C-alpha positions as MATLAB code, in Angstrom:
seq = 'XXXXXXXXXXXXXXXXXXXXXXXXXXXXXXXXXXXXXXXXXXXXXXXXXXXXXXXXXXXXXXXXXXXXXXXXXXXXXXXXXXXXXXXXXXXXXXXXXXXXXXXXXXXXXXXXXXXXXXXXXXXXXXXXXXXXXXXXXXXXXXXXXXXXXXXXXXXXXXXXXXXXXXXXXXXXXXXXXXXXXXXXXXXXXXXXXXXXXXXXXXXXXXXXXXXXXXXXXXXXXXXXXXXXXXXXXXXXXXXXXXXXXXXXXXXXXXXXXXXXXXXXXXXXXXXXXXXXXXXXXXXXXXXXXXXXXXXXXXXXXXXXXXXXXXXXXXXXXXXXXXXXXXXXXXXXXXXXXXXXXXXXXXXXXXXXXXXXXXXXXXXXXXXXXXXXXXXXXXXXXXXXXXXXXXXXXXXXXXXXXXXXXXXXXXXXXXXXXXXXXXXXXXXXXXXXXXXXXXXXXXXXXXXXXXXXXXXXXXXXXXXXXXXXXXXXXXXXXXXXXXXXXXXXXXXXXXXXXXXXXXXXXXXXXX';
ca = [
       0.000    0.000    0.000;
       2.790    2.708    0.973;
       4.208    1.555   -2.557;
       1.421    2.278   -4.120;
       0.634    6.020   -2.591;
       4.438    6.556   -2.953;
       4.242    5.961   -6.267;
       1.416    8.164   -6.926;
       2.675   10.717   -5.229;
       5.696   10.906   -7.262;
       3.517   10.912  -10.466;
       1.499   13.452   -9.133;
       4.451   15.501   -8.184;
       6.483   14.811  -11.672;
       2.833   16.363  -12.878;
       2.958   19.116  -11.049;
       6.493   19.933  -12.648;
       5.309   19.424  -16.261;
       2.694   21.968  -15.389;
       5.209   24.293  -14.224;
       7.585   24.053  -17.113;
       7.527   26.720  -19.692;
      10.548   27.980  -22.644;
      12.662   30.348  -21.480;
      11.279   33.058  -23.772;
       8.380   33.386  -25.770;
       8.480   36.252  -28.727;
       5.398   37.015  -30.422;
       5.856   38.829  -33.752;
       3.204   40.222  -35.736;
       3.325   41.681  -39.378;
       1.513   44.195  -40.145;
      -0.279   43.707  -43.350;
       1.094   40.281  -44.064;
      -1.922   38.755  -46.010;
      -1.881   35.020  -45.057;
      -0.790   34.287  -49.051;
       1.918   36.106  -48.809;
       3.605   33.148  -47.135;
       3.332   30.864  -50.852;
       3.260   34.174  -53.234;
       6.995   34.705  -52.414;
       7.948   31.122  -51.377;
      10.438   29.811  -53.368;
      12.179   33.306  -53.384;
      12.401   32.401  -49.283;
      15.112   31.306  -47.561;
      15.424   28.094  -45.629;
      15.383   30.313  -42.485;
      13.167   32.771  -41.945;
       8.945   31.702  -43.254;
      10.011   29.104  -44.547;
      11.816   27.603  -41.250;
       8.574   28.524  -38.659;
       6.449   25.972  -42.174;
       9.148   23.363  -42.351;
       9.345   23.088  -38.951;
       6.682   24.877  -36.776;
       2.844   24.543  -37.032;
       0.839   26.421  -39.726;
      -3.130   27.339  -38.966;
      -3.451   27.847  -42.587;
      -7.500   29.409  -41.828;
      -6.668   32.033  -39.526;
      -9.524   34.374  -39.574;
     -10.241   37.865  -38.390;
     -13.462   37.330  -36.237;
     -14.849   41.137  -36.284;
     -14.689   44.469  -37.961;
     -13.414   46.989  -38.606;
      -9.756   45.177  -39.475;
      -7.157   47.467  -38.478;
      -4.170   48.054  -36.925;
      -4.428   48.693  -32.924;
      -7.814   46.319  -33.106;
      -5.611   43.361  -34.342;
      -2.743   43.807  -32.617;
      -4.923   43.691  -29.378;
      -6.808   40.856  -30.321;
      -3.886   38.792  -31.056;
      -2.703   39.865  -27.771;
      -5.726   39.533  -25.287;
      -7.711   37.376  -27.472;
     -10.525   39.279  -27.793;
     -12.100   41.426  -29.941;
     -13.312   45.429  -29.470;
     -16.537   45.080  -27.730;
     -14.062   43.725  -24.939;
     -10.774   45.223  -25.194;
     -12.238   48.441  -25.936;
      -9.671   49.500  -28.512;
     -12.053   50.039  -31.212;
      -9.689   50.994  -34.062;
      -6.723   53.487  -34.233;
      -8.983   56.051  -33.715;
     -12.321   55.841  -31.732;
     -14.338   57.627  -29.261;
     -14.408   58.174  -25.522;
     -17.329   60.622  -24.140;
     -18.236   61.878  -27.373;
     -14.281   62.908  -28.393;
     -12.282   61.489  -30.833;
      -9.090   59.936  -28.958;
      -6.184   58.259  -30.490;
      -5.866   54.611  -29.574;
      -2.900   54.692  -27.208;
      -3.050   58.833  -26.680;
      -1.964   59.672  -23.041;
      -1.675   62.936  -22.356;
      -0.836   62.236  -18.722;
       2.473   60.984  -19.369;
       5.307   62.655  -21.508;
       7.536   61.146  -23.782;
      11.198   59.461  -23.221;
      14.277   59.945  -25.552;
      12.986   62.713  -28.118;
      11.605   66.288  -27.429;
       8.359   65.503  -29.232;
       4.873   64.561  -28.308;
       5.768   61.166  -30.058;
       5.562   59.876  -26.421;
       2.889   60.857  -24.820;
       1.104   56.782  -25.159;
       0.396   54.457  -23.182;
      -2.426   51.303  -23.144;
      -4.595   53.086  -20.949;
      -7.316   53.025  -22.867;
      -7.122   49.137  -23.724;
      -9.452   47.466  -20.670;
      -8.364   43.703  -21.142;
      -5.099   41.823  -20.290;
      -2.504   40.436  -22.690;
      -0.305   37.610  -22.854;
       2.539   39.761  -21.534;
       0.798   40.911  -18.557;
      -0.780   37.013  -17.175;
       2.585   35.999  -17.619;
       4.008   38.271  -15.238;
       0.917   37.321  -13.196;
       2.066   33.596  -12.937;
       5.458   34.602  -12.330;
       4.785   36.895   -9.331;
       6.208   39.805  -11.349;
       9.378   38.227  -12.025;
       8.978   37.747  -15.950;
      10.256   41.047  -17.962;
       8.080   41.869  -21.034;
       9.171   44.647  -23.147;
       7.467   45.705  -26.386;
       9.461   46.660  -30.072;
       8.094   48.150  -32.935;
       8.198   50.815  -35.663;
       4.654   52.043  -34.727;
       3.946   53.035  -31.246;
       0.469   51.232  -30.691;
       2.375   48.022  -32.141;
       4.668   48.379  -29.288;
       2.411   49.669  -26.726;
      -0.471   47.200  -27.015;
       0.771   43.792  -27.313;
       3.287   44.136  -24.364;
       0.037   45.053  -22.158;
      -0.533   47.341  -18.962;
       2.357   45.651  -17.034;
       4.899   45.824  -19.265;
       8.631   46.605  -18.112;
       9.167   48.505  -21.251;
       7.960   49.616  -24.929;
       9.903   50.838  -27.267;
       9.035   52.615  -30.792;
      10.281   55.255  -33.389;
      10.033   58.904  -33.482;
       9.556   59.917  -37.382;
      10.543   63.551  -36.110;
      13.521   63.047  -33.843;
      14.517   59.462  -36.173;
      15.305   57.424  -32.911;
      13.343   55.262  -30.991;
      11.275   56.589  -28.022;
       9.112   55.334  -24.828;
       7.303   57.001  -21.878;
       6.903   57.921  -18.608;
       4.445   55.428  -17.932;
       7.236   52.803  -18.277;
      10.359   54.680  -17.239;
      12.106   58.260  -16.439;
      14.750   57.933  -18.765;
      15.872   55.392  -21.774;
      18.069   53.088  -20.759;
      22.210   53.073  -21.543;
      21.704   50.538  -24.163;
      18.701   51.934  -26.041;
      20.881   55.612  -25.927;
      23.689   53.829  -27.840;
      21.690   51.922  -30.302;
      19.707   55.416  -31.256;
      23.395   56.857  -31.159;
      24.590   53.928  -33.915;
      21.805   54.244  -36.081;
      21.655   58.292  -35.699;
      25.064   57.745  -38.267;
      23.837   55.509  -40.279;
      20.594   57.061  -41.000;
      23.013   59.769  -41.995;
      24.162   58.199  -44.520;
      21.131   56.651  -45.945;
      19.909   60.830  -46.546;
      23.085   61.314  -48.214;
      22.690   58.953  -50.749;
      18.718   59.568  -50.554;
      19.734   63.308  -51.902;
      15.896   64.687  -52.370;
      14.268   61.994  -50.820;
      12.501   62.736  -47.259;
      14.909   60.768  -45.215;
      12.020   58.958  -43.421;
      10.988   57.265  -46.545;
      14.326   56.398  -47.242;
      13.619   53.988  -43.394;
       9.805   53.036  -43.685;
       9.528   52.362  -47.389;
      12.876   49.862  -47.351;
      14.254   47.047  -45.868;
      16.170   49.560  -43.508;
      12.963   50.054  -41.015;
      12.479   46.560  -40.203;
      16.162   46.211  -39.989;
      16.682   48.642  -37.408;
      13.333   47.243  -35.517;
      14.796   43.860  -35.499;
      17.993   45.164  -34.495;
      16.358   46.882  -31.440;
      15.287   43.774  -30.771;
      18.355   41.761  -30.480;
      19.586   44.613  -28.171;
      16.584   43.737  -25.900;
      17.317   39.998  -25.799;
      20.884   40.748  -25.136;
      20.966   43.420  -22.389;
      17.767   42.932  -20.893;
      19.224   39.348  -20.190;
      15.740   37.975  -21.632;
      15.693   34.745  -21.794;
      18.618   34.141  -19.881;
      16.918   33.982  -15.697;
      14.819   31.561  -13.630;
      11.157   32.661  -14.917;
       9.965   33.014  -18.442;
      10.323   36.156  -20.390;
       8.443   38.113  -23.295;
       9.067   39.785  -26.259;
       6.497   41.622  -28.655;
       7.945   42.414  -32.226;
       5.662   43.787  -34.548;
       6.987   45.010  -37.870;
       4.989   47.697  -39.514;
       6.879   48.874  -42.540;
       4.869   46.121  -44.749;
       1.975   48.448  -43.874;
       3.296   51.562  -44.627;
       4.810   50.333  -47.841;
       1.249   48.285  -48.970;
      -0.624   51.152  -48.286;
       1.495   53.466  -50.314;
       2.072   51.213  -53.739;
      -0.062   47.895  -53.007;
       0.154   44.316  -52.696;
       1.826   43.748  -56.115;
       4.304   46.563  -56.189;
       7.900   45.298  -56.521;
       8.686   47.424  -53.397;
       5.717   45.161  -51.620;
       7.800   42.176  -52.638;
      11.335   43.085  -51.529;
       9.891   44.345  -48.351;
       8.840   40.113  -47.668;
      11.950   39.000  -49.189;
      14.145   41.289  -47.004;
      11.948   41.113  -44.155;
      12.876   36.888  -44.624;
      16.422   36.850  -44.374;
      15.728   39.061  -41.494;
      13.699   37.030  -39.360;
      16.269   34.237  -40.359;
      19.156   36.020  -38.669;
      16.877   36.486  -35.822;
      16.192   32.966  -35.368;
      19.382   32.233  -35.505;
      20.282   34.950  -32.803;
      17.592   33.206  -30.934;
      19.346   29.829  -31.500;
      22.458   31.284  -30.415;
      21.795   33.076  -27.379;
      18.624   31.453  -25.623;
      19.130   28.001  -27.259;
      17.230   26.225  -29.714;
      13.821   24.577  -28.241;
      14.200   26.569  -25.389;
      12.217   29.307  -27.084;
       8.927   30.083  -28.048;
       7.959   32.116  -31.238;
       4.510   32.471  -33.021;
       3.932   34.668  -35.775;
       0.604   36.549  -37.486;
      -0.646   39.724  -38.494;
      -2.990   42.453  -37.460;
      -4.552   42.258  -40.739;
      -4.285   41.425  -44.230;
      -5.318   43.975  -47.505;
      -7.297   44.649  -50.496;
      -6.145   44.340  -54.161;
      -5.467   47.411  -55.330;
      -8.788   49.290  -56.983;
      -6.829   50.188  -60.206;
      -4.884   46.518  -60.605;
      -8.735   44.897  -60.164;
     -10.222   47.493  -62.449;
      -7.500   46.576  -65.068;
      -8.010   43.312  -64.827;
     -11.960   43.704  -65.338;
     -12.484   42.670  -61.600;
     -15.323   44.226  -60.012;
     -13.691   47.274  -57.362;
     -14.104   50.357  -56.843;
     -13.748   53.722  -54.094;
     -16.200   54.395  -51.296;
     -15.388   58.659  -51.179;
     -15.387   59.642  -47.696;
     -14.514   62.995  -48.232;
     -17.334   63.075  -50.668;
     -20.006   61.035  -48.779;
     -19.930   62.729  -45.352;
     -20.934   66.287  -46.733;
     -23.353   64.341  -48.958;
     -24.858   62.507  -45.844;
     -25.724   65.551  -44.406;
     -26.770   67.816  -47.361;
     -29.365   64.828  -47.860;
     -30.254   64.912  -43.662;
     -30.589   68.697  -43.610;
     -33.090   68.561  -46.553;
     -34.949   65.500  -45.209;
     -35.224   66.799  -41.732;
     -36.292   70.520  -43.479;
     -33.274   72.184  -41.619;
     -32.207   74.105  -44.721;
     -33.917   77.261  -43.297;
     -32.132   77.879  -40.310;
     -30.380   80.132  -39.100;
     -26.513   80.764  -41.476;
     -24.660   80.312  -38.894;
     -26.097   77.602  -36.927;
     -24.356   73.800  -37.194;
     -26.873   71.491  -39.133;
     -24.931   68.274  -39.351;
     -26.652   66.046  -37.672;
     -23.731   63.401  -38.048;
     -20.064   63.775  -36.698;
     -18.012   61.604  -39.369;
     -17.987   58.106  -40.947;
     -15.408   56.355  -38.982;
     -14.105   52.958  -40.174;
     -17.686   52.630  -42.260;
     -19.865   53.430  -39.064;
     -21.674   56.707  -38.653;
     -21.051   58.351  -36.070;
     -23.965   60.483  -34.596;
     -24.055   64.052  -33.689;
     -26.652   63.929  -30.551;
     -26.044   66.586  -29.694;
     -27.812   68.363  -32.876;
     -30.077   65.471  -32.732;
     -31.671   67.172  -29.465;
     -30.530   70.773  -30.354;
     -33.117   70.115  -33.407;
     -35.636   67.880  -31.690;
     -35.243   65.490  -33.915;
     -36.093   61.542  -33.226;
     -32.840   59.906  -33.082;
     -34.518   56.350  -34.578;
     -35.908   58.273  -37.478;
     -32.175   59.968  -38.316;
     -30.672   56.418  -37.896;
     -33.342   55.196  -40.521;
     -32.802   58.136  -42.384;
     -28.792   57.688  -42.878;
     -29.548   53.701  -43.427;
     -32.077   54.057  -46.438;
     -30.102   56.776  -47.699;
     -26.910   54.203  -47.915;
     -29.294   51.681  -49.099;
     -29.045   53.891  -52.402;
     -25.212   54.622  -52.870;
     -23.743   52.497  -55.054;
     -20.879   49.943  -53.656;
     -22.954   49.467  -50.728;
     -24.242   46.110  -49.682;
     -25.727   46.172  -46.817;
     -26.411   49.388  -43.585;
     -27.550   48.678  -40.362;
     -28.369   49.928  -36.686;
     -25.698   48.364  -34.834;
     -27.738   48.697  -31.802;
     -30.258   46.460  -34.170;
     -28.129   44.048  -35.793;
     -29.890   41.260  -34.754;
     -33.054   42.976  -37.052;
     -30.646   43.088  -39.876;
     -31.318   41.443  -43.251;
     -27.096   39.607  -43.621;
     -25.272   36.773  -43.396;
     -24.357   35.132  -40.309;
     -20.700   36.348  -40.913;
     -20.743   39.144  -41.370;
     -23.184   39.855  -38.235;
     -20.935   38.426  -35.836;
     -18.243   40.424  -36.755;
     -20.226   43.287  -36.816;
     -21.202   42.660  -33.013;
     -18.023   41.600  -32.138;
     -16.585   44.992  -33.527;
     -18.655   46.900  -31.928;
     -17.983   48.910  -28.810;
     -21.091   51.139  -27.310;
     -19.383   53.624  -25.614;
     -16.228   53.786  -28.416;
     -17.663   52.778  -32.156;
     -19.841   54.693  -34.234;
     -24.113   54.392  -34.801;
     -24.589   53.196  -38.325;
     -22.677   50.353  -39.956;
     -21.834   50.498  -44.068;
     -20.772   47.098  -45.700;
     -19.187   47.672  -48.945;
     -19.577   45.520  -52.068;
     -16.199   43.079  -52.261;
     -13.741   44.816  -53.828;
     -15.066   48.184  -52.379;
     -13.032   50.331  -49.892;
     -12.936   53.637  -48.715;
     -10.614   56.379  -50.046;
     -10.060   60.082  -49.696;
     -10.031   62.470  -52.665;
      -8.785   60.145  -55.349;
      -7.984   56.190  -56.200;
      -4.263   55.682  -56.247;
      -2.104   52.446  -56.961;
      -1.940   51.879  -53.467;
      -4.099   50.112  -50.877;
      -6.168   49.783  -47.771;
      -8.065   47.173  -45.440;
     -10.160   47.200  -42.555;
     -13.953   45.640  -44.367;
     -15.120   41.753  -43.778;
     -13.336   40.270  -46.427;
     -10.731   37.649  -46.721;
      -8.308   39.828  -48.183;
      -8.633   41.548  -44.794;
      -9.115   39.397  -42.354;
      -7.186   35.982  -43.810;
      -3.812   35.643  -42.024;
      -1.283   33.895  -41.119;
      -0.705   31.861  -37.634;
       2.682   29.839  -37.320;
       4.268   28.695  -34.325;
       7.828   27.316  -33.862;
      10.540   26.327  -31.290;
       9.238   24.800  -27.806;
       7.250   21.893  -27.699;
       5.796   22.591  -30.866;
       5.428   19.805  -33.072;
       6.129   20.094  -36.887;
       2.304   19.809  -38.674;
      -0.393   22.258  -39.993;
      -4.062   22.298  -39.970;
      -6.773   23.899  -42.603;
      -9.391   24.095  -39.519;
     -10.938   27.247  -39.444;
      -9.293   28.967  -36.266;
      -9.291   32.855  -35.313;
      -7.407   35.498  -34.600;
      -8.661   35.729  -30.696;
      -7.645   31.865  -30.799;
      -4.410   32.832  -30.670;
      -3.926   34.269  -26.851;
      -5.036   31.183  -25.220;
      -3.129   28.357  -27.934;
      -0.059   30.918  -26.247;
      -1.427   30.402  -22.618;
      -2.317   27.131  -23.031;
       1.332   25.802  -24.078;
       3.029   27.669  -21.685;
       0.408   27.123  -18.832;
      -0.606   30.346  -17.641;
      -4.011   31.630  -17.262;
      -5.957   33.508  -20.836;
      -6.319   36.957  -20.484;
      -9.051   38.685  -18.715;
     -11.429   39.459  -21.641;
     -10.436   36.509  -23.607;
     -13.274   35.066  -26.002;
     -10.974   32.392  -28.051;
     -10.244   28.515  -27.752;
      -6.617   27.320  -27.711;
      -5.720   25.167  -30.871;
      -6.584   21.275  -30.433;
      -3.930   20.382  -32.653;
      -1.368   22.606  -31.166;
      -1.795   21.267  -28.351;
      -1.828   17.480  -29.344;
];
């Protein structure tokens, strides 16, 4: 009998320490803009190391999907991070409102910036109301894991690191050197003050041979922004000790010149492609870095994006593929040139403010209520109003109450993304859904591109995971962005974030 209990005991205990164990670092890295194609467009132009590496020897969820709307940038790189979506974390695009004002996502004008004489600094994730990855970690650790955030963008650094964060880290387009804030620290660190002072020379250079250029396109539009974003990384890893202690540690890397250059000259532009085949060898060297200095297996790494993007308008028109422009600029005067006259407001007084809308904010309307009740008007019949005036404008599928969806004449799909999109107290009134191959654009179609609708140019992306105790394999089950937080938590055994909604990976975790 004591054999017996002994022996349980000692499984029970040897249990116990599986539970416990977790790699020594875990680095999430998302790309911002990386449709999930991407990966196969450029393949055999990849090295063996860097996408091709996390395929050949990671997991692939080749049907990632973004699970609400709008699809941008601070909304997916918070739901990647807290697994949830923006009627939870309350980050509601890059832009959204809190009572009534229009606030930038990570704007904090409580704090001041770090390392530049600009305003650059003045973020934080204040406004963000869930956990992340980052911050249960240092949760199960008793505050003993260090989580610092790196990226080009400051809301890619700020929000995926989360609220607990020892540090985040991004670049200052004015002062051309990276940046934090007070709410992390009172002054940059030695090492972050001699990487800004190595690059300060070499982004010298680049506007020397740039001649007219503006030096800062001469960093976002090449491979020399993600290089020096990488490179900040590396500096982390090696003089933050990451990796190297008794507990767990995290790194966020986001890369956002992708973005920057898709949205300037599109997904087919040759400077689209040598951003991905740079940005490859890249990530190789990283890995290998990674190999080198924490020890291969002993890390962690997954890999997605915020969001994916359209075709270009002009390379589907040319190719006699239905797509066209959604004018904001045009259709928010129209909106309310049509409300004035409907509502008879036409004869008031010159000087008096008619609108009875604010602004059409990633396709939702926002409401003025204010003029609503200046004009005694009832707010159902302006909502009804705006929606059967949309019903009319061509490229428009579908408009709806979002306070009514569930009255709305769509698809499934589209609804729950809708609802999961939508904040109260942050999103707009009214939402537009676009024909496919619709977007919005200001003033005039260009040859570059945007995102942010339903679609799965938008919302199809990638999800690969590599290093510890991840088994080579793939799966074509449909999964979701907001499933990526707890697969994370679930592998390293830590608790999902605090406004979680997603389900960790069965075959992950196999």
């Amino acid at each position: 009998m004591k054999k017996i209990l002994f022996t349980l005991s000692f499984a029970l205990f040897a249990l116990a320490s599986v539970a416990q164990e977790r790699p020594k670092l875990v680095v999430g890295i998302a790309v911002d803009q990386m449709r999930w194609d991407y990966l196969y467009r450029f393949y055999d132009e990849y090295t063996t190391g860097g996408f091709r590496r996390m395929l050949d020897e990671g997991f692939t969820c080749e049907n990632c999907q973004i699970n609400y709307i709008p699809s941008v940038t601070a909304i997916g790189h918070t739901s990647i991070f807290t697994g949830s979506v923006p009627s939870i974390h309350g980050i509601a695009g890059n832009n959204f409102m809190i009572d009534g004002q229009m606030v930038y996502c990570t704007e904090d004008k409580t704090v001041s910036t770090v390392g530049s004489d600009t305003k650059a600094g003045q973020m934080s994730p204040r406004n963000m109301l869930a956990t992340t990855i980052g911050d249960e970690l240092k949760t199960a650790t008793n505050w003993q894991a260090k989580v610092i955030g790196v990226s080009f963008k400051d809301r890619a650094a700020i929000l995926p690191a989360g609220h607990s964060a020892d540090a985040a880290y991004w670049f200052d387009k004015k002062a051309l050197c990276f940046i934090s804030s007070t709410y992390y620290m009172q002054e940059l660190p030695k090492w972050v003050k001699t990487y800004n002072d190595r690059i300060s020379g070499e982004i010298k250079q680049l506007a020397k041979k740039g001649k007219d250029t503006p030096v800062i396109d001469l960093i976002q539009y090449e491979p020399y922004g993600n290089e020096i974003t990488v490179g900040l990384a590396k500096a982390a890893i090696k003089n933050e000790r990451l990796g190297q202690g008794k507990t767990t540690d995290m790194l966020t890397l986001s890369f956002s010149c992708p973005d920057i250059t898709g949205h300037r000259y599109g997904t087919h532009h040759e400077k689209t492609h040598a951003q991905y085949i740079e940005l490859d060898k890249q990530l190789a060297e990283f890995f290998r870095y990674l190999d080198d200095n924490v020890g291969k297996g002993k890390y962690l790494v997954f890999l997605s994006a915020d969001h994916g993007a359209a075709n270009g308008i002009l390379q589907n028109q040319a190719h006699k593929i239905p797509s066209d422009g959604f004018f904001i600029d045009k259709e928010e005067p129209a909106l309310n040139a049509y409300l004035r006259e409907h509502f008879g407001l036409d004869s008031a007084l010159p000087n008096d403010n008619f609108n009875l809308t604010k602004r059409i904010m990633d396709y939702k309307v926002v409401l003025d209520r204010e003029n609503i009740r200046k004009w005694g008007i009832n707010e159902d019949e302006v909502k009804k109003a705006i929606i059967d005036y949309f019903k009319q404008r061509p490229g428009v599928n579908y408009c709806f109450d979002l306070e009514r969806i569930n009255d709305a004449s769509v698809p499934s799909l589209i609804r729950e993304k809708a609802v999961n999109g939508y904040n109260h107290a942050r999103s707009g009134d009214i939402q537009i859904i676009l024909k496919p191959g619709y977007y919005g654009v200001w003033k005039q179609i260009d040859s570059g591109t945007t995102h942010g609708c339903w679609n799965p140019y938008d919302c199809h992306i990638p999800f690969l995971l590599m290093g510890w105790h991840v088994e080579h394999g793939s799966t074509a089950a449909e999964v979701h962005i907001t499933d990526i937080a707890p697969t994370i938590c679930n592998l390293i055994h830590i608790q999902m974030p605090s406004g979680c909604i997603g389900k960790s990976v069965e075959q992950v975790n196999d």
